[in-house]
Structures are given as structure tokens and as C-alpha cells.
Coordinates of C-alpha atoms in Angstrom, one line a residue:
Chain A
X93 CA 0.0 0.0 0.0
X94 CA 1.4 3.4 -1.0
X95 CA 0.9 5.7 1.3
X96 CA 0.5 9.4 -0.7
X97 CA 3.3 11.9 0.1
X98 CA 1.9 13.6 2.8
X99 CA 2.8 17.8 1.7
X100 CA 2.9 18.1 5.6
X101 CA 3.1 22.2 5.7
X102 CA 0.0 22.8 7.1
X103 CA 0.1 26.6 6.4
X104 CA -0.8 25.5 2.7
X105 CA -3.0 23.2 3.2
X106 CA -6.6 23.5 4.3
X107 CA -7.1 21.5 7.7
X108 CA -9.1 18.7 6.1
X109 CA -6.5 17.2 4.4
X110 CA -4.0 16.6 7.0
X111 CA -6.7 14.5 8.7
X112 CA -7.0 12.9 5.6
X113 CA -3.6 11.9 5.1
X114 CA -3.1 11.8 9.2
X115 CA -5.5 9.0 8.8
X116 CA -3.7 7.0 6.4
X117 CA -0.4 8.0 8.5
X118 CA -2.5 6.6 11.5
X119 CA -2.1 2.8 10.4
X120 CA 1.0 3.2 9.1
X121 CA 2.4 3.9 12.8
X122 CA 0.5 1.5 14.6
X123 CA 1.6 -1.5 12.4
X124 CA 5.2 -0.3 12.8
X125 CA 6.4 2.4 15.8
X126 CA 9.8 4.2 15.0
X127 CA 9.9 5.2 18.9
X128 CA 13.1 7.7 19.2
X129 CA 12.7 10.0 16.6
X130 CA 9.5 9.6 15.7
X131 CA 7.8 11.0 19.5
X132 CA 9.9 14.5 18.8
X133 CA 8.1 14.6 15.5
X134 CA 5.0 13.7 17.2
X135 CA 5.1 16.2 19.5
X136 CA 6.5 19.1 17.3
X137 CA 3.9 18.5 14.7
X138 CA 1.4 17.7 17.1
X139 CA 1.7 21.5 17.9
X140 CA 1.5 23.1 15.2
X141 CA -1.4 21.1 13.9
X142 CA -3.1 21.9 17.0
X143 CA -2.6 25.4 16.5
X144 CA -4.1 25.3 12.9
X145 CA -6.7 22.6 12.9
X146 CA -9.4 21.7 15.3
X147 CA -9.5 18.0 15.4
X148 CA -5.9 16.1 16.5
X149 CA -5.1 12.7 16.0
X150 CA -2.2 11.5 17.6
X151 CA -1.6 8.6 16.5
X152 CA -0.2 8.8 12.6
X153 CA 2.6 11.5 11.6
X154 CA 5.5 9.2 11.9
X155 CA 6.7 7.6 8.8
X156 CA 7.4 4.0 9.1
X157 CA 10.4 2.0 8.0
X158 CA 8.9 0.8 5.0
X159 CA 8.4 4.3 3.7
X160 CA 11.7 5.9 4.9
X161 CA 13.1 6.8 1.0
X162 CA 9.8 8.5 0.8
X163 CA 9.3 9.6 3.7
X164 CA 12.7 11.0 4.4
X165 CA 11.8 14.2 2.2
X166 CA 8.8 14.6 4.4
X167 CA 11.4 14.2 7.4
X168 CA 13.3 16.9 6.1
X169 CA 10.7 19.5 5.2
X170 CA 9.2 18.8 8.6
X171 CA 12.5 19.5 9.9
X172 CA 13.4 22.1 8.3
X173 CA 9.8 23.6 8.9
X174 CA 10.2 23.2 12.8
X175 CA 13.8 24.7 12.7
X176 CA 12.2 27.6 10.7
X177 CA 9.7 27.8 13.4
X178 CA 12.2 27.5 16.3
X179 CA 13.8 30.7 14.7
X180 CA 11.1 32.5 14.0
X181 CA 10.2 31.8 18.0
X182 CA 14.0 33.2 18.7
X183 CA 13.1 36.2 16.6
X184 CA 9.9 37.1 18.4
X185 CA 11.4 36.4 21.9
X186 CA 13.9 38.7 21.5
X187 CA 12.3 41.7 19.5
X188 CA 9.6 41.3 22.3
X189 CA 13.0 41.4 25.1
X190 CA 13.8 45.0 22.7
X191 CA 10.9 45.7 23.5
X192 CA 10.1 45.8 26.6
X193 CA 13.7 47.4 26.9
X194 CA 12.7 50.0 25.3
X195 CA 9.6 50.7 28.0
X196 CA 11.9 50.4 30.5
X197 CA 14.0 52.8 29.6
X198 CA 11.1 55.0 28.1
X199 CA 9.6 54.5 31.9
X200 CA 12.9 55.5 34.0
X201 CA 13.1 58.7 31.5
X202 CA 9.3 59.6 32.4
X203 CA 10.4 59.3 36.4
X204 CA 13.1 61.4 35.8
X205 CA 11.5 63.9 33.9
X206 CA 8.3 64.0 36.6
X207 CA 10.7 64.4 39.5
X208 CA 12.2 67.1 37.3
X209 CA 9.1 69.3 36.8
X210 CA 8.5 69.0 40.7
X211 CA 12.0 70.1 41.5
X212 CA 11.4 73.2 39.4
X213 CA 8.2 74.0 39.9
X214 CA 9.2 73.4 43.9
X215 CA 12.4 75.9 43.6
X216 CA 9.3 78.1 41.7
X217 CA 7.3 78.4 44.3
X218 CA 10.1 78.8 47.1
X219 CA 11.4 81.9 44.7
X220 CA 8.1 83.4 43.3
X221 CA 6.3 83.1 46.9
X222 CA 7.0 81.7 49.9
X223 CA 10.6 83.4 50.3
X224 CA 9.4 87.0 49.9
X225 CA 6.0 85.9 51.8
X226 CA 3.9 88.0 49.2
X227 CA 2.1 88.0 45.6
X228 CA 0.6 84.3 46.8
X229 CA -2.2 85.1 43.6
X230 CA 0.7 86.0 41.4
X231 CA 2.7 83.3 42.0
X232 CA 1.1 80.6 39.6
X233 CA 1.9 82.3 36.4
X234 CA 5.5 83.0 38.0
X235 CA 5.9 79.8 39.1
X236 CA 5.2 78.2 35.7
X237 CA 7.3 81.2 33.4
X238 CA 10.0 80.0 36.0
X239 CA 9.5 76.1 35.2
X240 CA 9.0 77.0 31.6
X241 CA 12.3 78.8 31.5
X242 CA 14.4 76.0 32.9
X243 CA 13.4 73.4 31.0
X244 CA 14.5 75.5 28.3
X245 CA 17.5 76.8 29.5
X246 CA 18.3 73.1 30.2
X247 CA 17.8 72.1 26.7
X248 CA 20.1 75.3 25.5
X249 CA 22.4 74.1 28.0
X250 CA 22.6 71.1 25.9
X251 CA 22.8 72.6 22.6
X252 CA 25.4 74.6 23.6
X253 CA 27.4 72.0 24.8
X254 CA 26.7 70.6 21.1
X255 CA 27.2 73.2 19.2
X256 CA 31.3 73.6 21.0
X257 CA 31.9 69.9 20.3
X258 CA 30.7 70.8 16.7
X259 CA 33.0 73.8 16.7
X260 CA 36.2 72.1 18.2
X261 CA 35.8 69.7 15.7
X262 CA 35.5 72.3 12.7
X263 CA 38.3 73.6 13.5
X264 CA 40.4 70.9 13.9
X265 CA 39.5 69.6 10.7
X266 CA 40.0 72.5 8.7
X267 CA 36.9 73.3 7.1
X268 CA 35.9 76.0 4.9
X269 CA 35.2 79.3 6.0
X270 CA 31.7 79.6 4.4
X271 CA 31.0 76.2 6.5
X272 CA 32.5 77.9 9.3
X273 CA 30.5 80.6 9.3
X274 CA 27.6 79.1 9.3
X275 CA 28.2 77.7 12.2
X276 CA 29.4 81.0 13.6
X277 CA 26.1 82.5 13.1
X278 CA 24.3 79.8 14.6
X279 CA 26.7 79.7 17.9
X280 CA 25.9 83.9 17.6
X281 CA 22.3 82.9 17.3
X282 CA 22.4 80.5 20.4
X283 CA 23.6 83.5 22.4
X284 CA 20.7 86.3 21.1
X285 CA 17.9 83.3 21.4
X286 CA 18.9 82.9 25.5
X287 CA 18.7 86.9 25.5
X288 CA 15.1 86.4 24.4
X289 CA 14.4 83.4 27.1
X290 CA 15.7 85.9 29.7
X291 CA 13.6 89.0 28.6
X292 CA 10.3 86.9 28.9
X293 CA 11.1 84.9 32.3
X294 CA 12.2 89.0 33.3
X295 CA 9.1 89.9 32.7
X296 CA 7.5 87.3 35.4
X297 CA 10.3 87.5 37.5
X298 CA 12.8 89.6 37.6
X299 CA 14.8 89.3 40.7
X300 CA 14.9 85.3 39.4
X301 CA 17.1 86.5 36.4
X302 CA 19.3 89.1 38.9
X303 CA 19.8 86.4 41.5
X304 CA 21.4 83.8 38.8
X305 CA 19.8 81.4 40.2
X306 CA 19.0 79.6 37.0
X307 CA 23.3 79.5 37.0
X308 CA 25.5 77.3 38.7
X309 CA 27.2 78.6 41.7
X310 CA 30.3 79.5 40.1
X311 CA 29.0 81.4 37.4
X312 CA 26.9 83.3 39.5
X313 CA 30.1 84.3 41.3
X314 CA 31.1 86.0 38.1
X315 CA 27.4 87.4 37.5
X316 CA 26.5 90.8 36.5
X317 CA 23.0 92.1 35.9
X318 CA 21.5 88.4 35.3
X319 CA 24.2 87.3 33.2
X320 CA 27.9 87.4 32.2
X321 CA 29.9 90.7 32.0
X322 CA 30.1 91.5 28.7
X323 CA 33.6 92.3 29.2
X324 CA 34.0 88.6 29.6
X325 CA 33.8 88.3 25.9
X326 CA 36.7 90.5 24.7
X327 CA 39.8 87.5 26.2
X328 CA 41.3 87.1 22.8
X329 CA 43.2 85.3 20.3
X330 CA 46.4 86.9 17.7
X331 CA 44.9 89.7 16.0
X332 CA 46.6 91.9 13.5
X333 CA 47.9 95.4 14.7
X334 CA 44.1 96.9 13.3
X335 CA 42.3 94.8 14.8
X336 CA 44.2 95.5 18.2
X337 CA 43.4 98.6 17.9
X338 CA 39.5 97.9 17.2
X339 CA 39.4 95.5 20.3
X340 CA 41.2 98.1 21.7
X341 CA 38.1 100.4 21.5
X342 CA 36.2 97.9 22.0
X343 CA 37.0 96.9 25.4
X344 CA 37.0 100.7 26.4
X345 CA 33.2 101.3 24.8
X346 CA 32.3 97.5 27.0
X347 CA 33.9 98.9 30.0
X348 CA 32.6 102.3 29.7
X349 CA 28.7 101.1 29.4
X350 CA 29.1 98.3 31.9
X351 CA 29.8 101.4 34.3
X352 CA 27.0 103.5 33.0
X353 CA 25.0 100.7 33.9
X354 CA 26.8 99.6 37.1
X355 CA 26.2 102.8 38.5
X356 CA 22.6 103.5 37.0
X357 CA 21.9 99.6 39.1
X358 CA 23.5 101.6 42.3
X359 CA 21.2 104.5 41.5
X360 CA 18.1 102.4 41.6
X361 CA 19.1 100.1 44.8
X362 CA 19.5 103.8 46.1
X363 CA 16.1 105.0 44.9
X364 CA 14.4 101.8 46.3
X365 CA 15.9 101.7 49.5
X366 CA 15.4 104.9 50.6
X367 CA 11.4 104.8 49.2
X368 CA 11.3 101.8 51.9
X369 CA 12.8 103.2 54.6
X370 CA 11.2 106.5 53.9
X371 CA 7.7 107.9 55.6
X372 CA 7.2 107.9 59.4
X373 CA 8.6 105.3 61.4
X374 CA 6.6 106.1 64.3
X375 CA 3.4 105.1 62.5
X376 CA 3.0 101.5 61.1
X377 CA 2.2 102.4 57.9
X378 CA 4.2 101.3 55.4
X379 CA 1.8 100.0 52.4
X380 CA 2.8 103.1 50.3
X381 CA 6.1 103.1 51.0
X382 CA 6.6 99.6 50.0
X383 CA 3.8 100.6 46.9
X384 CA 6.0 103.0 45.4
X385 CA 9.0 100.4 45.9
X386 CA 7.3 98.1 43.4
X387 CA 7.1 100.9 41.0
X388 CA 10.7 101.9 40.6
X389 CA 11.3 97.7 40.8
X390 CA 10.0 97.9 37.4
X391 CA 12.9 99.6 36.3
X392 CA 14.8 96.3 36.9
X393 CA 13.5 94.9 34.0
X394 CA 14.8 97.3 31.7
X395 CA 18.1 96.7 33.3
X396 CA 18.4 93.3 32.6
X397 CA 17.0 93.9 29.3
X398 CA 19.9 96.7 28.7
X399 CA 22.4 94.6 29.6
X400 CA 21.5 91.6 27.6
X401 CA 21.2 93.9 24.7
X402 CA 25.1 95.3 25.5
X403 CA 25.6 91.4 25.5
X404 CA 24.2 91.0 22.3
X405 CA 25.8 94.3 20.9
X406 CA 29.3 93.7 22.1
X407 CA 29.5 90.3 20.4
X408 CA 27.9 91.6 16.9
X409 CA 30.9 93.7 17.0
X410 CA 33.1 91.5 17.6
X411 CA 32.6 89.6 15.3
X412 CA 32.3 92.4 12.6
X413 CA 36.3 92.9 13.6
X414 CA 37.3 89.4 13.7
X415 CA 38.0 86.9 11.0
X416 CA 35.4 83.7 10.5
X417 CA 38.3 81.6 12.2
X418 CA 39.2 84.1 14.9
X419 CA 35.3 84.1 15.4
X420 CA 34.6 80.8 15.6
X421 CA 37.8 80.3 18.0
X422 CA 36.6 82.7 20.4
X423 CA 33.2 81.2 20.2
X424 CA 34.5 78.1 21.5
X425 CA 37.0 79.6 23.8
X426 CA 34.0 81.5 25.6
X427 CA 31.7 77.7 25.3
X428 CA 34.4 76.3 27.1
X429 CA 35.3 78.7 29.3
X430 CA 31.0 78.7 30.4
X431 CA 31.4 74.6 30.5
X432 CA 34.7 74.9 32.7
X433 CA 32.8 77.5 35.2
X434 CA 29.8 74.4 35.5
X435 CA 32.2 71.9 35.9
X436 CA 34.3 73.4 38.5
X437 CA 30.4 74.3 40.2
X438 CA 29.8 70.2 40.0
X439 CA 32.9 69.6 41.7
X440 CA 32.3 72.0 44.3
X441 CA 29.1 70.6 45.2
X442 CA 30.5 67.3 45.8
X443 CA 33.5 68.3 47.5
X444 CA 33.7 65.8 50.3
X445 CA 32.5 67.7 53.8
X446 CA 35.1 68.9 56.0
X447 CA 36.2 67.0 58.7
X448 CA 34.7 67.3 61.9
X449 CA 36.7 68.7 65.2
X450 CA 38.0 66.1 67.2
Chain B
X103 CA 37.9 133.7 12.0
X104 CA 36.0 131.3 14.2
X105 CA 33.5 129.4 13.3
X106 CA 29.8 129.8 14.9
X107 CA 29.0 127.4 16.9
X108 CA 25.2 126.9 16.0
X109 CA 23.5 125.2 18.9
X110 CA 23.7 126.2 22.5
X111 CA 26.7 124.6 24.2
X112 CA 26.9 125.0 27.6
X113 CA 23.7 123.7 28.6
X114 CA 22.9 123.8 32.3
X115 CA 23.4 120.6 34.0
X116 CA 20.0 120.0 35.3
X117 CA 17.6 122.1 33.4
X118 CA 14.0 121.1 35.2
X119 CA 11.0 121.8 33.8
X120 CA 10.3 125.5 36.2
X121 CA 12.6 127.4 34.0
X122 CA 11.1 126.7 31.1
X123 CA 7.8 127.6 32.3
X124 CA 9.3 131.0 33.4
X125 CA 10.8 131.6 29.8
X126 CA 8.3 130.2 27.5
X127 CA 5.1 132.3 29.0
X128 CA 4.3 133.6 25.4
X129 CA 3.2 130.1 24.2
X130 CA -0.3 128.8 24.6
X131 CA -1.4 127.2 27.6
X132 CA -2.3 123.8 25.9
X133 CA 0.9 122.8 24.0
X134 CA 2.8 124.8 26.5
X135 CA 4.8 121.5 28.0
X136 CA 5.3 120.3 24.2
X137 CA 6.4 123.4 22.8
X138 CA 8.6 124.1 25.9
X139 CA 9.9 120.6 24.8
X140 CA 11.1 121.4 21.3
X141 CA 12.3 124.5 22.3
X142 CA 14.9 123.0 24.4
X143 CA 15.5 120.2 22.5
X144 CA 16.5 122.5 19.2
X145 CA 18.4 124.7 21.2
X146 CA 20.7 122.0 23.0
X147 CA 23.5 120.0 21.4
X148 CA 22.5 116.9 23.5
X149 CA 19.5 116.7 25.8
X150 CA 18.1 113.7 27.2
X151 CA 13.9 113.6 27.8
X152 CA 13.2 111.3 30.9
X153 CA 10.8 110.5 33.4
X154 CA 11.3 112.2 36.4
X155 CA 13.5 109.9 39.0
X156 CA 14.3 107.7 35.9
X157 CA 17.3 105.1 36.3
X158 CA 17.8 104.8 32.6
X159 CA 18.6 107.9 32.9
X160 CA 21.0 108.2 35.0
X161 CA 22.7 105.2 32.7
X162 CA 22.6 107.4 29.4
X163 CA 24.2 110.5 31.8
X164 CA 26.9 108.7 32.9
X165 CA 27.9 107.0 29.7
X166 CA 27.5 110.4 27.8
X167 CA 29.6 112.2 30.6
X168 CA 32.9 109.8 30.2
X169 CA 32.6 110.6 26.4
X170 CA 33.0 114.3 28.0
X171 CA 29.6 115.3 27.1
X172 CA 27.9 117.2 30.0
X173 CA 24.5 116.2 28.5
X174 CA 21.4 118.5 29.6
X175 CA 18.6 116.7 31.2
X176 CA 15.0 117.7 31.1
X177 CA 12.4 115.7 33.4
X178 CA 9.3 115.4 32.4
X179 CA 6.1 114.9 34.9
X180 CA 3.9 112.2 34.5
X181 CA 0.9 114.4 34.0
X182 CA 2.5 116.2 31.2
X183 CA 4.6 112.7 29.5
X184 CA 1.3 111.8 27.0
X185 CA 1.5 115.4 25.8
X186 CA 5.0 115.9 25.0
X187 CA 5.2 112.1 23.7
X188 CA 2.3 112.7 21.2
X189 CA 3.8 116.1 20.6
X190 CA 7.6 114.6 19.7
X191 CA 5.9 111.8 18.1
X192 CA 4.2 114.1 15.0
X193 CA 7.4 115.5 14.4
X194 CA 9.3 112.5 14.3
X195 CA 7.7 110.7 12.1
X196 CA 9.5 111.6 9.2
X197 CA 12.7 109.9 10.7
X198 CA 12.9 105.8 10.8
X199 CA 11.6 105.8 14.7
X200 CA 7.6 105.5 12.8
X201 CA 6.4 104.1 16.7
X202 CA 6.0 106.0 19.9
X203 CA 9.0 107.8 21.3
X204 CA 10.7 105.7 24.2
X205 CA 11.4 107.6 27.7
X206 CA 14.7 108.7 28.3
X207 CA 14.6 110.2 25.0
X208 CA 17.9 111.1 23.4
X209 CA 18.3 114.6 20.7
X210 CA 21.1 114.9 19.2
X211 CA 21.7 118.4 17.1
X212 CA 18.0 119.0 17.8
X213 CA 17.0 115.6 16.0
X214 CA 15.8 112.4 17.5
X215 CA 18.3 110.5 17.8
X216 CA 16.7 107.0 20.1
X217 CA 16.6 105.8 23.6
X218 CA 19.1 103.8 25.4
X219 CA 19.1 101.2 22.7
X220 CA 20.2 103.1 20.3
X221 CA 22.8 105.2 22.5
X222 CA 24.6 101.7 23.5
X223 CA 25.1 100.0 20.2
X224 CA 25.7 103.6 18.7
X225 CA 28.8 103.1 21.7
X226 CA 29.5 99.5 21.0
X227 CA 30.2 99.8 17.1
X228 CA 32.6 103.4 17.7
X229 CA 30.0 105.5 16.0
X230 CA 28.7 107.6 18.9
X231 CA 31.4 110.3 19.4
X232 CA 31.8 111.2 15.5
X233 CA 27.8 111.6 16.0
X234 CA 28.3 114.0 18.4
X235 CA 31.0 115.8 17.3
X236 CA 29.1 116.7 14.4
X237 CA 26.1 117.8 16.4
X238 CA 29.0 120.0 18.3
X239 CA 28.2 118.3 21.1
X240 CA 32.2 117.3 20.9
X241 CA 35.6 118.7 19.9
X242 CA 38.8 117.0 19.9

């Protein structure tokens, strides 16, 4: 009796005809049982029939002696069939490990991220209220221009940091000068777009831009009306005798409006104090005292915003004066110099504690 | 022969606002402040317009003075700023400033010349003292 080839690859065939031929295969295997590797094949096959029909008989897949020749092909496509599935098995075990990877990590970020928002929005509230023990209506919108501004600043932190990785390598490699300057211009960009960030958070909060809180502790240390000294920005490279002389100038113009401003900053803490101290002790009155405080504190917004724009001014000109390549050098030199001053704040801030007195 | 020097130039330190009521009585009550206001500011070299007690400036003072310009400063009340703003801001609309005049206010050669914007990066780029040396304001 021949038995017909059985095409065992059931994703082919409808499910009727495996039970057809699984009923042929059925006698075949009870007249003569090939136990060792027949039971694997049971079983594997077993499986996967399961999975795609809905009747099982157990009793017939394995070929018998008599049909090996034939029934070796079937063997091997069975075979080959279950090592397909085995790695198709693999596959999905580990795209699903990927995946669930991926959550993880996408989870720990999310933590991070929350515990962020309630840091900031915390140091918010602590600056915009509770500190100064007034403007507790006021201090939502403060809070959330504060926790608005340092998520951004944050992310230009970041940026930054690329963009003087980007330049070091420029330079290093020698680039062009029309490549050079664009990145020149977007470094100069960077700058004028935190100028903006600053104006707006100003405008909810100034004494949060004066204070530098939004800095690290050792650039605050160098921190002049909510930012760096503009002066800070004239250390330079080799220049040729006329541009020595332009930086020259330069430097004198910076110095001279930093005082102007300095001093017009002294004016106003003068202004303010004495409206607060002024009026009639003896009386304990002091709502328009302290009323006509807030008003000239609104001058400190224009401040900031005059000293961002002598920011802003002082490194246009510089970089009208300076060649692409002396531009983007001092670019970097002033990155670098802003990433050294947040290091050297890290590594105070972890200093170990001093030892205690015996 | 010496040349004429054609604006005013020693102007009084602190030239307030009673003065120039006492010396422009001829001109009517209503634009009085304004026209007051363009008097001085055509008959100084530099003036700056501020608000009275203004910070600003003191800023635009200071920087003008280490340039060696002894700028004159007129204050302006609160009750009289809309006025004399609306009344500089007709006349200066020929010039690029086309929106409101910022206080402090700086005229140079009896022009508008901007606010402390304007004076800074006017300073930052070397521009400002040939500026004023041609409004007079400036030898050497």
C-alpha cells in the first residue's frame, strides 16, 4: 500500500486534508512504531497542527520503516519547517526582550522627567512666593514662566554644549570658511535666542534673572545684571595690529557702558531703598512706602534687558572685527570657558565635607 | 575767523522743567509743555527727555559724561509725558523711529536720535562720538 506523500506544511493546506492523510499515517504507525525520533516529531507536529486545525489525532505523523526513501523528504521538510519555526520563535522572543527594553527605559526617563518638573516647579514656588512671603495670587503664572524657563534653558544648556563639540571639531579639521561661518552664526544665534528666554522669564520675575539662580554657583560668582559681564567676551586670540586697535576700543566702549549701567543699578538700589525706609517710622504704615517700591522695581526689568542687549551688541561687534576663524575660535573659547565655570560648580558641590573637630 | 557754533553749548546741568515755564510764557497754555519741549530740544546740542527719578537715565548720563559730554537733562512729569510724547511723536515721524518715542529720549543736534538702545550700540560699534561731534556736542 502506498501511502500518498503527505505535503505536511500545514500553512498550505486546508485542515481537512492533513486529517485525511493523518489517517492513512495513523495505520502506518501503529503497524510499525519508529519510537526515538518519531515522538519529537509527534510532538513538534502535534503542535502546530493543533494550533491550525481543530481536530488532532495522535496517532499517525511518523513515517514508518517501510516508507523511509519516501518519507525522508517529508522528514526533512518537517524539519526544516520546525527549525524555521524554532527561529522564528527566537526572533519574536527577542524583539519582544527589545521591546520591553525599550519601555523600561522610556519608563525611567518619564520618572526622571516628573521628578524634574516637581524640583522646578518646587524651587518656583520657594522663589516666586514663599521666600518674599507676598504676591501668593501672582505666584502661579510666576511659578510656571519660572519652570517654563528652565526646561528650556536646560535644553540650551545642551545645545550649547553641542554646538562647541561641533566647533572644536571644525576647527580641527580645517573646514571652509563659508561652513564655518555658518556655524558661527548659529553659535551667535544661540547666544541672542537665551537673551530672548531671559527678557520673557524677566518679565515674570525679575529678581529670578538678577539672582542667577537659574546658573550654577560658580558662574553666578562672576554674575553681572543676570548674566555674564560683557567684558567677559573681549579675552582674545592673535589679531593683527588693526584689529588690536579695534578690540582696543572695543574693550573701552564694554567697559565704559558696563559702568554707566553699574552705576545706574547703584542708582536704583539707592532709589528703592530709601522709598522703603522713607515715611514715618513712628506710624506703622508702610503699604505706600513699599507701593511705590514696586514701582521703581519695574525699572529692573529694563536693566536686565539693557544689559542683555550690550551682551548682544558687544558680540555683533566683535565679530564684525574678527576673521570667520578668529570668530569661531573665540566662540569656542567662551563655550568652554562657560562649561569649565559648571564643571568646577559640580565639583564644588561634591566636595567631600570637611572634617569634623576632634 | 572762528567758526559759529550753532547750537547752544553749555547747557545747564540740570535744566527742570520750572525754568522753562518762566521763559516760554508767550506760548499757549495747551501745548505749553510740548512746545517748551522742542524749544529746548533745538536749542541744546545733546538733551536727554526722561521720566522724572528715571534710572535709565542716569545710565545714558553717565555713559555720555565719560565721552565728556555734559549732556542736559529735562524731566518730564507724569501728568504732562502723553503730551509731550504725542507732541515729539508728530514730528518725528518723518525719521525711521515711525512708533511712539521711548522715555529717556535722546536729541542729538536737535534731532531724535533714540533711547538707550540706540545710544549703546551707537557706543559698541565706535560710532557715537563722530555723532556727536558733528552735532557739536564734541571737539577734539
Amino acid at each position: 500500500m502506498n501511502s500518498p506523500t503527505p505535503q505536511f506544511v500545514p500553512s498550505r493546506l486546508s485542515i481537512y486534508e492533513p486529517i485525511h492523510q493523518i489517517g492513512i499515517w495513523g495505520e502506518n504507525f501503529k503497524r510499525n512504531g519508529n519510537p526515538n525520533t518519531s515522538t519529537s516529531l509527534i510532538v513538534e507536529v502535534d503542535n502546530k497542527l493543533e494550533n491550525e486545525s481543530e481536530t488532532t489525532s495522535h496517532e499517525m505523523l511518523a513515517p514508518t520503516n517501510n516508507y523511509e526513501q519516501e518519507a525522508s523528504k517529508p522528514i526533512d521538510k518537517i524539519q526544516r519547517r520546525l527549525a524555521q519555526n524554532r527561529e522564528a520563535a527566537r526572533k519574536s522572543r527577542l524583539r519582544k526582550k527589545a521591546y520591553v527594553q525599550q519601555l523600561e527605559n522610556s519608563r525611567l526617563k518619564l520618572i526622571q522627567l516628573e521628578q524634574e518638573l516637581q524640583r522646578v516647579t518646587q524651587q518656583g514656588l520657594y522663589m516666586g512666593g514663599v521666600s518674599e512671603g507676598s504676591h501668593i495670587g501672582f505666584s502661579g503664572t510666576v511659578t510656571s514662566g519660572i519652570a517654563a524657563f528652565e526646561m528650556e534653558y536646560g535644553r540650551w544648556v545642551d545645545v550649547q554644549h553641542r554646538q562647541i563639540c561641533e566647533l572644536r571639531t571644525a576647527l580641527n579639521a580645517h573646514i571652509s570658511d563659508i561652513e564655518l561661518r555658518i556655524l558661527v552664526k548659529s553659535g551667535m544665534g544661540h547666544y541672542f535666542e537665551l537673551f530672548r528666554m531671559k527678557s520673557t522669564v524677566a518679565k515674570a520675575d525679575v529678581f529670578y534673572v538678577i539672582s542667577g539662580v537659574w546658573k550654577t554657583s560658580a558662574e553666578r560668582f562672576f554674575s553681572w545684571i543676570g548674566g555674564f559681564r560683557p567684558s567677559e567676551l573681549l579675552k582674545l586670540d592673535p589679531l593683527t595690529e588693526q584689529q588690536i586697535l579695534e578690540v582696543c576700543n572695543l574693550k573701552q566702549s564694554c567697559q565704559q557702558a558696563e559702568d554707566a549701567l553699574s552705576q545706574g543699578m547703584e542708582k536704583l538700589q539707592e532709589t528703592v531703598s530709601s522709598t522703603v525706609a522713607g515715611g514715618p517710622v513712628a506710624e506703622d504704615s508702610y503699604i505706600p512706602q513699599v507701593a511705590t517700591a514696586m514701582e521703581k522695581l519695574e525699572a529692573l526689568v529694563s536693566f536686565v534687558n539693557q544689559a542683555d542687549h550690550l551682551r548682544q551688541e558687544t558680540l555683533q561687534q566683535m565679530s564684525r572685527i574678527l576673521t570667520t576663524r578668529q570668530a569661531a575660535r573665540g566662540l569656542l573659547a567662551l563655550g568652554e570657558y562657560f562649561h569649565r565655570l559648571r564643571a568646577l560648580s559640580t565639583l564644588w558641590a561634591t566636595r567631600p565635607p570637611e572634617p569634623s573637630l576632634p | 575767523m572762528q567758526q559759529a557754533i550753532p547750537y547752544k553749548s553749555w547747557p545747564l546741568p540740570c535744566i527742570d522743567a520750572t525754568s522753562h515755564r518762566a521763559r516760554s510764557t508767550t506760548t499757549l497754555g495747551h501745548n505749553g509743555r510740548g512746545k517748551d519741549v522742542l524749544n529746548i530740544v533745538s536749542e541744546n546740542a545733546v538733551i536727554v527727555l526722561a521720566r522724572k527719578g528715571c534710572c535709565m537715565s542716569h545710565v545714558v548720563r553717565r555713559l555720555l559724561l565719560t565721552l565728556g559730554v555734559n549732556p542736559a537733562v529735562h524731566e518730564i512729569d507724569e501728568e504732562n509725558e502723553a503730551g509731550i510724547l504725542n507732541e515729539l511723536g508728530t514730528i518725528c515721524k518723518g525719521t525711521e523711529n515711525n512708533k511712539m518715542v521711548q522715555l529717556p529720549a535722546v536729541f542729538i543736534g536737535g534731532r531724535l536720535f533714540g533711547g538707550l538702545d540706540k545710544v549703546m550700540a551707537t557706543h559698541i560699534s565706535g560710532d557715537l562720538i563722530s555723532v556727536l561731534k558733528d552735532a557739536g556736542a564734541l571737539w577734539l
